[in-house]
């Protein structure tokens, strides 16, 4: 898996849009970018995955520039319940690959 | 939405005792995993399991650990002789192998005293 760098922590306020950027300079041609979310005392939860440009689902959007050396997870109009740790993962992601988690970004939403 | 179910949610055990952590993966999933997370630290991979055998294990998964799929629904992690440093949240996960992203359970908090 490619090495990733993301902020250790971020604070934001309810109703704001939150963007978490992940750097992955050594991303390989076949690598995908995947984000997981972990609430306190719960297991990680898959949020979104993309290869290039933009992916959107009901939870978040993922923006990937043309060089793919970084990506941005965008959470629209966050609420207190979005307080969690967010993990950026980059790799080939074969169907049975283990996931190696880094420290992630601890997002704290304030009222 | 299908869930991975883990029991018990909390377990306290004395050092040296054996514990078995149980997981019921999503029914049509074929790939199974155990992870652990020591308080305040990263989620760490322990072992992956497919086709009734271990496909990969980490350095953490030493001879004190074993996994089993005793029937068609359960997936267990056994720690033979627990140590204080085994205290952690243990997460089970399962996947279909058809698309990336697997589902984690809510975890078992193991406390060794």
PDB file of N, CA and C in Angstrom, chain B residues 4-107:
ATOM      1  N   UNK B   4     -22.253  -7.349  10.727  1.00  0.00           N
ATOM      2  CA  UNK B   4     -21.371  -8.327  11.350  1.00  0.00           C
ATOM      3  C   UNK B   4     -21.607  -8.206  12.850  1.00  0.00           C
ATOM      4  N   UNK B   5     -21.945  -9.322  13.474  1.00  0.00           N
ATOM      5  CA  UNK B   5     -22.309  -9.316  14.889  1.00  0.00           C
ATOM      6  C   UNK B   5     -21.190  -9.927  15.719  1.00  0.00           C
ATOM      7  N   UNK B   6     -20.800  -9.234  16.780  1.00  0.00           N
ATOM      8  CA  UNK B   6     -19.747  -9.741  17.652  1.00  0.00           C
ATOM      9  C   UNK B   6     -20.256  -9.883  19.080  1.00  0.00           C
ATOM     10  N   UNK B   7     -19.858 -10.997  19.703  1.00  0.00           N
ATOM     11  CA  UNK B   7     -20.197 -11.210  21.105  1.00  0.00           C
ATOM     12  C   UNK B   7     -18.996 -11.781  21.848  1.00  0.00           C
ATOM     13  N   UNK B   8     -18.853 -11.467  23.143  1.00  0.00           N
ATOM     14  CA  UNK B   8     -19.629 -10.450  23.852  1.00  0.00           C
ATOM     15  C   UNK B   8     -19.163  -9.050  23.473  1.00  0.00           C
ATOM     16  N   UNK B   9     -19.865  -8.037  23.911  1.00  0.00           N
ATOM     17  CA  UNK B   9     -19.423  -6.673  23.644  1.00  0.00           C
ATOM     18  C   UNK B   9     -18.285  -6.289  24.591  1.00  0.00           C
ATOM     19  N   UNK B  10     -18.327  -6.831  25.789  1.00  0.00           N
ATOM     20  CA  UNK B  10     -17.258  -6.604  26.762  1.00  0.00           C
ATOM     21  C   UNK B  10     -16.891  -7.931  27.408  1.00  0.00           C
ATOM     22  N   UNK B  11     -15.610  -8.125  27.645  1.00  0.00           N
ATOM     23  CA  UNK B  11     -15.163  -9.309  28.369  1.00  0.00           C
ATOM     24  C   UNK B  11     -13.986  -8.935  29.257  1.00  0.00           C
ATOM     25  N   UNK B  12     -14.114  -9.326  30.516  1.00  0.00           N
ATOM     26  CA  UNK B  12     -13.012  -9.139  31.460  1.00  0.00           C
ATOM     27  C   UNK B  12     -12.499 -10.522  31.823  1.00  0.00           C
ATOM     28  N   UNK B  13     -11.191 -10.704  31.742  1.00  0.00           N
ATOM     29  CA  UNK B  13     -10.629 -12.010  32.045  1.00  0.00           C
ATOM     30  C   UNK B  13      -9.339 -11.845  32.837  1.00  0.00           C
ATOM     31  N   UNK B  14      -8.998 -12.890  33.551  1.00  0.00           N
ATOM     32  CA  UNK B  14      -7.753 -12.841  34.315  1.00  0.00           C
ATOM     33  C   UNK B  14      -6.591 -13.275  33.434  1.00  0.00           C
ATOM     34  N   UNK B  15      -5.466 -12.698  33.690  1.00  0.00           N
ATOM     35  CA  UNK B  15      -4.248 -13.035  32.962  1.00  0.00           C
ATOM     36  C   UNK B  15      -4.018 -14.542  33.001  1.00  0.00           C
ATOM     37  N   UNK B  16      -3.690 -15.106  31.864  1.00  0.00           N
ATOM     38  CA  UNK B  16      -3.438 -16.541  31.783  1.00  0.00           C
ATOM     39  C   UNK B  16      -4.653 -17.359  31.379  1.00  0.00           C
ATOM     40  N   UNK B  17      -5.813 -16.751  31.417  1.00  0.00           N
ATOM     41  CA  UNK B  17      -7.029 -17.463  31.036  1.00  0.00           C
ATOM     42  C   UNK B  17      -7.203 -17.461  29.521  1.00  0.00           C
ATOM     43  N   UNK B  18      -7.964 -18.407  29.043  1.00  0.00           N
ATOM     44  CA  UNK B  18      -8.309 -18.494  27.624  1.00  0.00           C
ATOM     45  C   UNK B  18      -9.597 -17.721  27.373  1.00  0.00           C
ATOM     46  N   UNK B  19      -9.639 -17.021  26.259  1.00  0.00           N
ATOM     47  CA  UNK B  19     -10.870 -16.348  25.869  1.00  0.00           C
ATOM     48  C   UNK B  19     -11.197 -16.697  24.426  1.00  0.00           C
ATOM     49  N   UNK B  20     -12.473 -16.727  24.150  1.00  0.00           N
ATOM     50  CA  UNK B  20     -12.945 -16.934  22.777  1.00  0.00           C
ATOM     51  C   UNK B  20     -13.866 -15.774  22.420  1.00  0.00           C
ATOM     52  N   UNK B  21     -13.497 -15.073  21.380  1.00  0.00           N
ATOM     53  CA  UNK B  21     -14.311 -13.975  20.884  1.00  0.00           C
ATOM     54  C   UNK B  21     -15.071 -14.479  19.666  1.00  0.00           C
ATOM     55  N   UNK B  22     -16.351 -14.140  19.618  1.00  0.00           N
ATOM     56  CA  UNK B  22     -17.202 -14.721  18.587  1.00  0.00           C
ATOM     57  C   UNK B  22     -17.704 -13.657  17.609  1.00  0.00           C
ATOM     58  N   UNK B  23     -17.888 -14.107  16.400  1.00  0.00           N
ATOM     59  CA  UNK B  23     -18.322 -13.214  15.330  1.00  0.00           C
ATOM     60  C   UNK B  23     -19.272 -13.984  14.429  1.00  0.00           C
ATOM     61  N   UNK B  24     -20.327 -13.316  14.015  1.00  0.00           N
ATOM     62  CA  UNK B  24     -21.194 -13.869  12.983  1.00  0.00           C
ATOM     63  C   UNK B  24     -21.068 -12.950  11.775  1.00  0.00           C
ATOM     64  N   UNK B  25     -20.327 -13.376  10.756  1.00  0.00           N
ATOM     65  CA  UNK B  25     -20.151 -12.541   9.561  1.00  0.00           C
ATOM     66  C   UNK B  25     -21.460 -12.434   8.770  1.00  0.00           C
ATOM     67  N   UNK B  26     -21.465 -11.573   7.787  1.00  0.00           N
ATOM     68  CA  UNK B  26     -22.607 -11.462   6.889  1.00  0.00           C
ATOM     69  C   UNK B  26     -22.705 -12.744   6.083  1.00  0.00           C
ATOM     70  N   UNK B  27     -23.920 -13.224   5.880  1.00  0.00           N
ATOM     71  CA  UNK B  27     -24.128 -14.608   5.475  1.00  0.00           C
ATOM     72  C   UNK B  27     -23.499 -14.990   4.140  1.00  0.00           C
ATOM     73  N   UNK B  28     -23.455 -14.122   3.162  1.00  0.00           N
ATOM     74  CA  UNK B  28     -22.913 -14.520   1.866  1.00  0.00           C
ATOM     75  C   UNK B  28     -21.451 -14.113   1.691  1.00  0.00           C
ATOM     76  N   UNK B  29     -20.808 -13.690   2.782  1.00  0.00           N
ATOM     77  CA  UNK B  29     -19.405 -13.279   2.703  1.00  0.00           C
ATOM     78  C   UNK B  29     -18.491 -14.498   2.788  1.00  0.00           C
ATOM     79  N   UNK B  30     -17.342 -14.372   2.117  1.00  0.00           N
ATOM     80  CA  UNK B  30     -16.412 -15.488   2.030  1.00  0.00           C
ATOM     81  C   UNK B  30     -15.069 -15.209   2.686  1.00  0.00           C
ATOM     82  N   UNK B  31     -14.790 -13.929   2.919  1.00  0.00           N
ATOM     83  CA  UNK B  31     -13.496 -13.532   3.464  1.00  0.00           C
ATOM     84  C   UNK B  31     -13.722 -12.975   4.869  1.00  0.00           C
ATOM     85  N   UNK B  32     -12.865 -13.389   5.794  1.00  0.00           N
ATOM     86  CA  UNK B  32     -13.066 -13.022   7.196  1.00  0.00           C
ATOM     87  C   UNK B  32     -11.747 -12.531   7.782  1.00  0.00           C
ATOM     88  N   UNK B  33     -11.882 -11.590   8.712  1.00  0.00           N
ATOM     89  CA  UNK B  33     -10.699 -10.924   9.262  1.00  0.00           C
ATOM     90  C   UNK B  33     -10.890 -10.647  10.744  1.00  0.00           C
ATOM     91  N   UNK B  34      -9.774 -10.597  11.439  1.00  0.00           N
ATOM     92  CA  UNK B  34      -9.749 -10.065  12.801  1.00  0.00           C
ATOM     93  C   UNK B  34      -8.730  -8.934  12.851  1.00  0.00           C
ATOM     94  N   UNK B  35      -9.139  -7.869  13.532  1.00  0.00           N
ATOM     95  CA  UNK B  35      -8.279  -6.717  13.801  1.00  0.00           C
ATOM     96  C   UNK B  35      -8.365  -6.416  15.294  1.00  0.00           C
ATOM     97  N   UNK B  36      -7.383  -5.676  15.784  1.00  0.00           N
ATOM     98  CA  UNK B  36      -7.489  -5.206  17.158  1.00  0.00           C
ATOM     99  C   UNK B  36      -7.064  -3.740  17.224  1.00  0.00           C
ATOM    100  N   UNK B  37      -7.543  -3.067  18.259  1.00  0.00           N
ATOM    101  CA  UNK B  37      -7.199  -1.660  18.458  1.00  0.00           C
ATOM    102  C   UNK B  37      -6.977  -1.436  19.953  1.00  0.00           C
ATOM    103  N   UNK B  38      -5.724  -1.266  20.308  1.00  0.00           N
ATOM    104  CA  UNK B  38      -5.397  -0.895  21.680  1.00  0.00           C
ATOM    105  C   UNK B  38      -5.844   0.547  21.885  1.00  0.00           C
ATOM    106  N   UNK B  39      -6.315   0.852  23.071  1.00  0.00           N
ATOM    107  CA  UNK B  39      -6.887   2.164  23.357  1.00  0.00           C
ATOM    108  C   UNK B  39      -5.960   3.287  22.924  1.00  0.00           C
ATOM    109  N   UNK B  40      -6.490   4.171  22.071  1.00  0.00           N
ATOM    110  CA  UNK B  40      -5.731   5.332  21.627  1.00  0.00           C
ATOM    111  C   UNK B  40      -4.752   5.058  20.504  1.00  0.00           C
ATOM    112  N   UNK B  41      -4.737   3.811  20.007  1.00  0.00           N
ATOM    113  CA  UNK B  41      -3.785   3.471  18.955  1.00  0.00           C
ATOM    114  C   UNK B  41      -4.492   3.085  17.658  1.00  0.00           C
ATOM    115  N   UNK B  42      -3.684   2.687  16.684  1.00  0.00           N
ATOM    116  CA  UNK B  42      -4.226   2.357  15.363  1.00  0.00           C
ATOM    117  C   UNK B  42      -4.977   1.034  15.380  1.00  0.00           C
ATOM    118  N   UNK B  43      -5.812   0.852  14.381  1.00  0.00           N
ATOM    119  CA  UNK B  43      -6.432  -0.442  14.138  1.00  0.00           C
ATOM    120  C   UNK B  43      -5.387  -1.334  13.467  1.00  0.00           C
ATOM    121  N   UNK B  44      -5.133  -2.493  14.073  1.00  0.00           N
ATOM    122  CA  UNK B  44      -4.056  -3.377  13.597  1.00  0.00           C
ATOM    123  C   UNK B  44      -4.620  -4.683  13.031  1.00  0.00           C
ATOM    124  N   UNK B  45      -4.111  -5.080  11.900  1.00  0.00           N
ATOM    125  CA  UNK B  45      -4.505  -6.345  11.281  1.00  0.00           C
ATOM    126  C   UNK B  45      -3.944  -7.521  12.072  1.00  0.00           C
ATOM    127  N   UNK B  46      -4.769  -8.529  12.297  1.00  0.00           N
ATOM    128  CA  UNK B  46      -4.306  -9.751  12.956  1.00  0.00           C
ATOM    129  C   UNK B  46      -4.234 -10.905  11.960  1.00  0.00           C
ATOM    130  N   UNK B  47      -5.364 -11.193  11.300  1.00  0.00           N
ATOM    131  CA  UNK B  47      -5.421 -12.408  10.491  1.00  0.00           C
ATOM    132  C   UNK B  47      -6.547 -12.307   9.480  1.00  0.00           C
ATOM    133  N   UNK B  48      -6.325 -12.949   8.324  1.00  0.00           N
ATOM    134  CA  UNK B  48      -7.390 -13.090   7.339  1.00  0.00           C
ATOM    135  C   UNK B  48      -7.634 -14.580   7.104  1.00  0.00           C
ATOM    136  N   UNK B  49      -8.847 -14.912   6.716  1.00  0.00           N
ATOM    137  CA  UNK B  49      -9.290 -16.309   6.668  1.00  0.00           C
ATOM    138  C   UNK B  49     -10.180 -16.486   5.463  1.00  0.00           C
ATOM    139  N   UNK B  50      -9.867 -17.502   4.654  1.00  0.00           N
ATOM    140  CA  UNK B  50     -10.658 -17.771   3.455  1.00  0.00           C
ATOM    141  C   UNK B  50     -10.618 -19.249   3.167  1.00  0.00           C
ATOM    142  N   UNK B  51     -11.720 -19.792   2.763  1.00  0.00           N
ATOM    143  CA  UNK B  51     -11.788 -21.196   2.373  1.00  0.00           C
ATOM    144  C   UNK B  51     -11.305 -22.107   3.499  1.00  0.00           C
ATOM    145  N   UNK B  52     -11.730 -21.759   4.702  1.00  0.00           N
ATOM    146  CA  UNK B  52     -11.443 -22.562   5.893  1.00  0.00           C
ATOM    147  C   UNK B  52      -9.973 -22.639   6.272  1.00  0.00           C
ATOM    148  N   UNK B  53      -9.223 -21.646   5.857  1.00  0.00           N
ATOM    149  CA  UNK B  53      -7.846 -21.610   6.321  1.00  0.00           C
ATOM    150  C   UNK B  53      -7.343 -20.179   6.393  1.00  0.00           C
ATOM    151  N   UNK B  54      -6.297 -20.000   7.175  1.00  0.00           N
ATOM    152  CA  UNK B  54      -5.691 -18.684   7.299  1.00  0.00           C
ATOM    153  C   UNK B  54      -5.001 -18.344   5.985  1.00  0.00           C
ATOM    154  N   UNK B  55      -5.303 -17.167   5.435  1.00  0.00           N
ATOM    155  CA  UNK B  55      -4.645 -16.732   4.206  1.00  0.00           C
ATOM    156  C   UNK B  55      -3.474 -15.805   4.500  1.00  0.00           C
ATOM    157  N   UNK B  56      -3.556 -15.058   5.594  1.00  0.00           N
ATOM    158  CA  UNK B  56      -2.441 -14.200   5.984  1.00  0.00           C
ATOM    159  C   UNK B  56      -2.552 -13.876   7.465  1.00  0.00           C
ATOM    160  N   UNK B  57      -1.428 -13.709   8.119  1.00  0.00           N
ATOM    161  CA  UNK B  57      -1.443 -13.304   9.519  1.00  0.00           C
ATOM    162  C   UNK B  57      -0.307 -12.330   9.781  1.00  0.00           C
ATOM    163  N   UNK B  58      -0.495 -11.498  10.792  1.00  0.00           N
ATOM    164  CA  UNK B  58       0.517 -10.516  11.137  1.00  0.00           C
ATOM    165  C   UNK B  58       1.448 -11.080  12.210  1.00  0.00           C
ATOM    166  N   UNK B  59       2.463 -10.304  12.524  1.00  0.00           N
ATOM    167  CA  UNK B  59       3.406 -10.708  13.572  1.00  0.00           C
ATOM    168  C   UNK B  59       2.736 -10.784  14.943  1.00  0.00           C
ATOM    169  N   UNK B  60       1.672 -10.025  15.100  1.00  0.00           N
ATOM    170  CA  UNK B  60       0.955 -10.042  16.379  1.00  0.00           C
ATOM    171  C   UNK B  60       0.315 -11.413  16.600  1.00  0.00           C
ATOM    172  N   UNK B  61      -0.120 -12.025  15.521  1.00  0.00           N
ATOM    173  CA  UNK B  61      -0.867 -13.281  15.583  1.00  0.00           C
ATOM    174  C   UNK B  61       0.102 -14.421  15.808  1.00  0.00           C
ATOM    175  N   UNK B  62       0.527 -14.586  17.077  1.00  0.00           N
ATOM    176  CA  UNK B  62       1.486 -15.632  17.384  1.00  0.00           C
ATOM    177  C   UNK B  62       0.763 -16.912  17.805  1.00  0.00           C
ATOM    178  N   UNK B  63       1.501 -17.839  18.387  1.00  0.00           N
ATOM    179  CA  UNK B  63       0.935 -19.146  18.717  1.00  0.00           C
ATOM    180  C   UNK B  63      -0.166 -19.083  19.773  1.00  0.00           C
ATOM    181  N   UNK B  64      -0.281 -17.966  20.457  1.00  0.00           N
ATOM    182  CA  UNK B  64      -1.337 -17.824  21.462  1.00  0.00           C
ATOM    183  C   UNK B  64      -2.713 -17.589  20.820  1.00  0.00           C
ATOM    184  N   UNK B  65      -2.697 -17.220  19.543  1.00  0.00           N
ATOM    185  CA  UNK B  65      -3.934 -16.905  18.836  1.00  0.00           C
ATOM    186  C   UNK B  65      -4.312 -18.041  17.895  1.00  0.00           C
ATOM    187  N   UNK B  66      -5.610 -18.244  17.745  1.00  0.00           N
ATOM    188  CA  UNK B  66      -6.089 -19.154  16.710  1.00  0.00           C
ATOM    189  C   UNK B  66      -7.461 -18.690  16.257  1.00  0.00           C
ATOM    190  N   UNK B  67      -7.799 -19.056  15.036  1.00  0.00           N
ATOM    191  CA  UNK B  67      -9.119 -18.730  14.509  1.00  0.00           C
ATOM    192  C   UNK B  67      -9.764 -20.008  14.002  1.00  0.00           C
ATOM    193  N   UNK B  68     -11.088 -19.939  13.999  1.00  0.00           N
ATOM    194  CA  UNK B  68     -11.830 -21.114  13.586  1.00  0.00           C
ATOM    195  C   UNK B  68     -13.176 -20.682  13.029  1.00  0.00           C
ATOM    196  N   UNK B  69     -13.628 -21.458  12.068  1.00  0.00           N
ATOM    197  CA  UNK B  69     -14.988 -21.272  11.579  1.00  0.00           C
ATOM    198  C   UNK B  69     -15.687 -22.607  11.828  1.00  0.00           C
ATOM    199  N   UNK B  70     -16.206 -22.783  13.042  1.00  0.00           N
ATOM    200  CA  UNK B  70     -16.675 -24.099  13.458  1.00  0.00           C
ATOM    201  C   UNK B  70     -17.929 -24.577  12.732  1.00  0.00           C
ATOM    202  N   UNK B  71     -18.694 -23.638  12.201  1.00  0.00           N
ATOM    203  CA  UNK B  71     -19.899 -24.019  11.455  1.00  0.00           C
ATOM    204  C   UNK B  71     -20.077 -23.009  10.337  1.00  0.00           C
ATOM    205  N   UNK B  72     -21.224 -23.015   9.704  1.00  0.00           N
ATOM    206  CA  UNK B  72     -21.405 -22.129   8.564  1.00  0.00           C
ATOM    207  C   UNK B  72     -21.646 -20.681   8.893  1.00  0.00           C
ATOM    208  N   UNK B  73     -21.755 -20.364  10.184  1.00  0.00           N
ATOM    209  CA  UNK B  73     -22.120 -18.987  10.510  1.00  0.00           C
ATOM    210  C   UNK B  73     -21.139 -18.287  11.441  1.00  0.00           C
ATOM    211  N   UNK B  74     -20.445 -19.016  12.303  1.00  0.00           N
ATOM    212  CA  UNK B  74     -19.591 -18.366  13.285  1.00  0.00           C
ATOM    213  C   UNK B  74     -18.128 -18.325  12.865  1.00  0.00           C
ATOM    214  N   UNK B  75     -17.457 -17.311  13.360  1.00  0.00           N
ATOM    215  CA  UNK B  75     -16.017 -17.151  13.125  1.00  0.00           C
ATOM    216  C   UNK B  75     -15.429 -16.711  14.457  1.00  0.00           C
ATOM    217  N   UNK B  76     -14.506 -17.502  14.997  1.00  0.00           N
ATOM    218  CA  UNK B  76     -14.033 -17.215  16.354  1.00  0.00           C
ATOM    219  C   UNK B  76     -12.549 -16.912  16.391  1.00  0.00           C
ATOM    220  N   UNK B  77     -12.184 -16.107  17.381  1.00  0.00           N
ATOM    221  CA  UNK B  77     -10.778 -15.825  17.688  1.00  0.00           C
ATOM    222  C   UNK B  77     -10.536 -16.302  19.111  1.00  0.00           C
ATOM    223  N   UNK B  78      -9.553 -17.188  19.259  1.00  0.00           N
ATOM    224  CA  UNK B  78      -9.210 -17.703  20.581  1.00  0.00           C
ATOM    225  C   UNK B  78      -7.844 -17.181  20.989  1.00  0.00           C
ATOM    226  N   UNK B  79      -7.762 -16.718  22.213  1.00  0.00           N
ATOM    227  CA  UNK B  79      -6.468 -16.370  22.803  1.00  0.00           C
ATOM    228  C   UNK B  79      -6.244 -17.352  23.939  1.00  0.00           C
ATOM    229  N   UNK B  80      -5.211 -18.156  23.831  1.00  0.00           N
ATOM    230  CA  UNK B  80      -5.040 -19.295  24.748  1.00  0.00           C
ATOM    231  C   UNK B  80      -4.698 -18.867  26.161  1.00  0.00           C
ATOM    232  N   UNK B  81      -3.777 -17.998  26.308  1.00  0.00           N
ATOM    233  CA  UNK B  81      -3.302 -17.592  27.627  1.00  0.00           C
ATOM    234  C   UNK B  81      -3.110 -16.083  27.588  1.00  0.00           C
ATOM    235  N   UNK B  82      -4.138 -15.379  28.024  1.00  0.00           N
ATOM    236  CA  UNK B  82      -4.146 -13.933  27.831  1.00  0.00           C
ATOM    237  C   UNK B  82      -3.073 -13.231  28.658  1.00  0.00           C
ATOM    238  N   UNK B  83      -2.579 -12.149  28.086  1.00  0.00           N
ATOM    239  CA  UNK B  83      -1.611 -11.293  28.748  1.00  0.00           C
ATOM    240  C   UNK B  83      -2.224  -9.907  28.924  1.00  0.00           C
ATOM    241  N   UNK B  84      -1.651  -9.140  29.826  1.00  0.00           N
ATOM    242  CA  UNK B  84      -2.175  -7.789  30.057  1.00  0.00           C
ATOM    243  C   UNK B  84      -2.214  -6.988  28.754  1.00  0.00           C
ATOM    244  N   UNK B  85      -1.196  -7.171  27.927  1.00  0.00           N
ATOM    245  CA  UNK B  85      -1.098  -6.395  26.688  1.00  0.00           C
ATOM    246  C   UNK B  85      -2.078  -6.852  25.613  1.00  0.00           C
ATOM    247  N   UNK B  86      -2.852  -7.898  25.883  1.00  0.00           N
ATOM    248  CA  UNK B  86      -3.906  -8.294  24.951  1.00  0.00           C
ATOM    249  C   UNK B  86      -5.162  -7.456  25.141  1.00  0.00           C
ATOM    250  N   UNK B  87      -5.184  -6.626  26.160  1.00  0.00           N
ATOM    251  CA  UNK B  87      -6.337  -5.745  26.385  1.00  0.00           C
ATOM    252  C   UNK B  87      -6.488  -4.801  25.204  1.00  0.00           C
ATOM    253  N   UNK B  88      -7.659  -4.842  24.566  1.00  0.00           N
ATOM    254  CA  UNK B  88      -7.885  -4.062  23.347  1.00  0.00           C
ATOM    255  C   UNK B  88      -9.324  -4.269  22.898  1.00  0.00           C
ATOM    256  N   UNK B  89      -9.703  -3.488  21.886  1.00  0.00           N
ATOM    257  CA  UNK B  89     -10.937  -3.779  21.146  1.00  0.00           C
ATOM    258  C   UNK B  89     -10.569  -4.730  20.019  1.00  0.00           C
ATOM    259  N   UNK B  90     -11.342  -5.771  19.864  1.00  0.00           N
ATOM    260  CA  UNK B  90     -11.112  -6.727  18.791  1.00  0.00           C
ATOM    261  C   UNK B  90     -12.288  -6.626  17.810  1.00  0.00           C
ATOM    262  N   UNK B  91     -11.938  -6.394  16.554  1.00  0.00           N
ATOM    263  CA  UNK B  91     -12.949  -6.235  15.522  1.00  0.00           C
ATOM    264  C   UNK B  91     -12.887  -7.405  14.544  1.00  0.00           C
ATOM    265  N   UNK B  92     -14.044  -7.928  14.243  1.00  0.00           N
ATOM    266  CA  UNK B  92     -14.199  -8.915  13.181  1.00  0.00           C
ATOM    267  C   UNK B  92     -14.706  -8.184  11.940  1.00  0.00           C
ATOM    268  N   UNK B  93     -14.315  -8.651  10.772  1.00  0.00           N
ATOM    269  CA  UNK B  93     -14.798  -8.075   9.518  1.00  0.00           C
ATOM    270  C   UNK B  93     -15.013  -9.182   8.509  1.00  0.00           C
ATOM    271  N   UNK B  94     -15.902  -8.926   7.553  1.00  0.00           N
ATOM    272  CA  UNK B  94     -16.116  -9.905   6.495  1.00  0.00           C
ATOM    273  C   UNK B  94     -16.353  -9.193   5.174  1.00  0.00           C
ATOM    274  N   UNK B  95     -16.080  -9.899   4.085  1.00  0.00           N
ATOM    275  CA  UNK B  95     -16.233  -9.327   2.758  1.00  0.00           C
ATOM    276  C   UNK B  95     -16.643 -10.380   1.745  1.00  0.00           C
ATOM    277  N   UNK B  96     -17.183  -9.915   0.624  1.00  0.00           N
ATOM    278  CA  UNK B  96     -17.656 -10.830  -0.417  1.00  0.00           C
ATOM    279  C   UNK B  96     -16.549 -11.261  -1.351  1.00  0.00           C
ATOM    280  N   UNK B  97     -15.514 -10.418  -1.462  1.00  0.00           N
ATOM    281  CA  UNK B  97     -14.492 -10.692  -2.452  1.00  0.00           C
ATOM    282  C   UNK B  97     -14.873 -10.215  -3.839  1.00  0.00           C
ATOM    283  N   UNK B  98     -16.095  -9.705  -3.979  1.00  0.00           N
ATOM    284  CA  UNK B  98     -16.528  -9.246  -5.302  1.00  0.00           C
ATOM    285  C   UNK B  98     -16.321  -7.752  -5.477  1.00  0.00           C
ATOM    286  N   UNK B  99     -16.217  -7.031  -4.397  1.00  0.00           N
ATOM    287  CA  UNK B  99     -15.978  -5.596  -4.485  1.00  0.00           C
ATOM    288  C   UNK B  99     -15.213  -5.160  -3.262  1.00  0.00           C
ATOM    289  N   UNK B 100     -14.489  -4.095  -3.399  1.00  0.00           N
ATOM    290  CA  UNK B 100     -13.672  -3.681  -2.283  1.00  0.00           C
ATOM    291  C   UNK B 100     -14.501  -3.069  -1.171  1.00  0.00           C
ATOM    292  N   UNK B 101     -13.998  -3.197  -0.004  1.00  0.00           N
ATOM    293  CA  UNK B 101     -14.654  -2.622   1.171  1.00  0.00           C
ATOM    294  C   UNK B 101     -15.350  -3.706   1.939  1.00  0.00           C
ATOM    295  N   UNK B 102     -14.834  -4.012   3.119  1.00  0.00           N
ATOM    296  CA  UNK B 102     -15.552  -5.016   3.876  1.00  0.00           C
ATOM    297  C   UNK B 102     -16.185  -4.422   5.118  1.00  0.00           C
ATOM    298  N   UNK B 103     -17.063  -5.195   5.757  1.00  0.00           N
ATOM    299  CA  UNK B 103     -17.890  -4.714   6.852  1.00  0.00           C
ATOM    300  C   UNK B 103     -17.307  -5.159   8.174  1.00  0.00           C
ATOM    301  N   UNK B 104     -17.149  -4.195   9.071  1.00  0.00           N
ATOM    302  CA  UNK B 104     -16.640  -4.469  10.408  1.00  0.00           C
ATOM    303  C   UNK B 104     -17.787  -4.619  11.404  1.00  0.00           C
ATOM    304  N   UNK B 105     -17.556  -5.438  12.420  1.00  0.00           N
ATOM    305  CA  UNK B 105     -18.476  -5.496  13.543  1.00  0.00           C
ATOM    306  C   UNK B 105     -18.201  -4.365  14.518  1.00  0.00           C
ATOM    307  N   UNK B 106     -18.993  -4.294  15.566  1.00  0.00           N
ATOM    308  CA  UNK B 106     -18.853  -3.227  16.556  1.00  0.00           C
ATOM    309  C   UNK B 106     -17.777  -3.513  17.594  1.00  0.00           C
ATOM    310  N   UNK B 107     -17.247  -4.720  17.566  1.00  0.00           N
ATOM    311  CA  UNK B 107     -16.099  -5.014  18.403  1.00  0.00           C
ATOM    312  C   UNK B 107     -16.416  -5.656  19.738  1.00  0.00           C
TER     313      UNK B 107
END
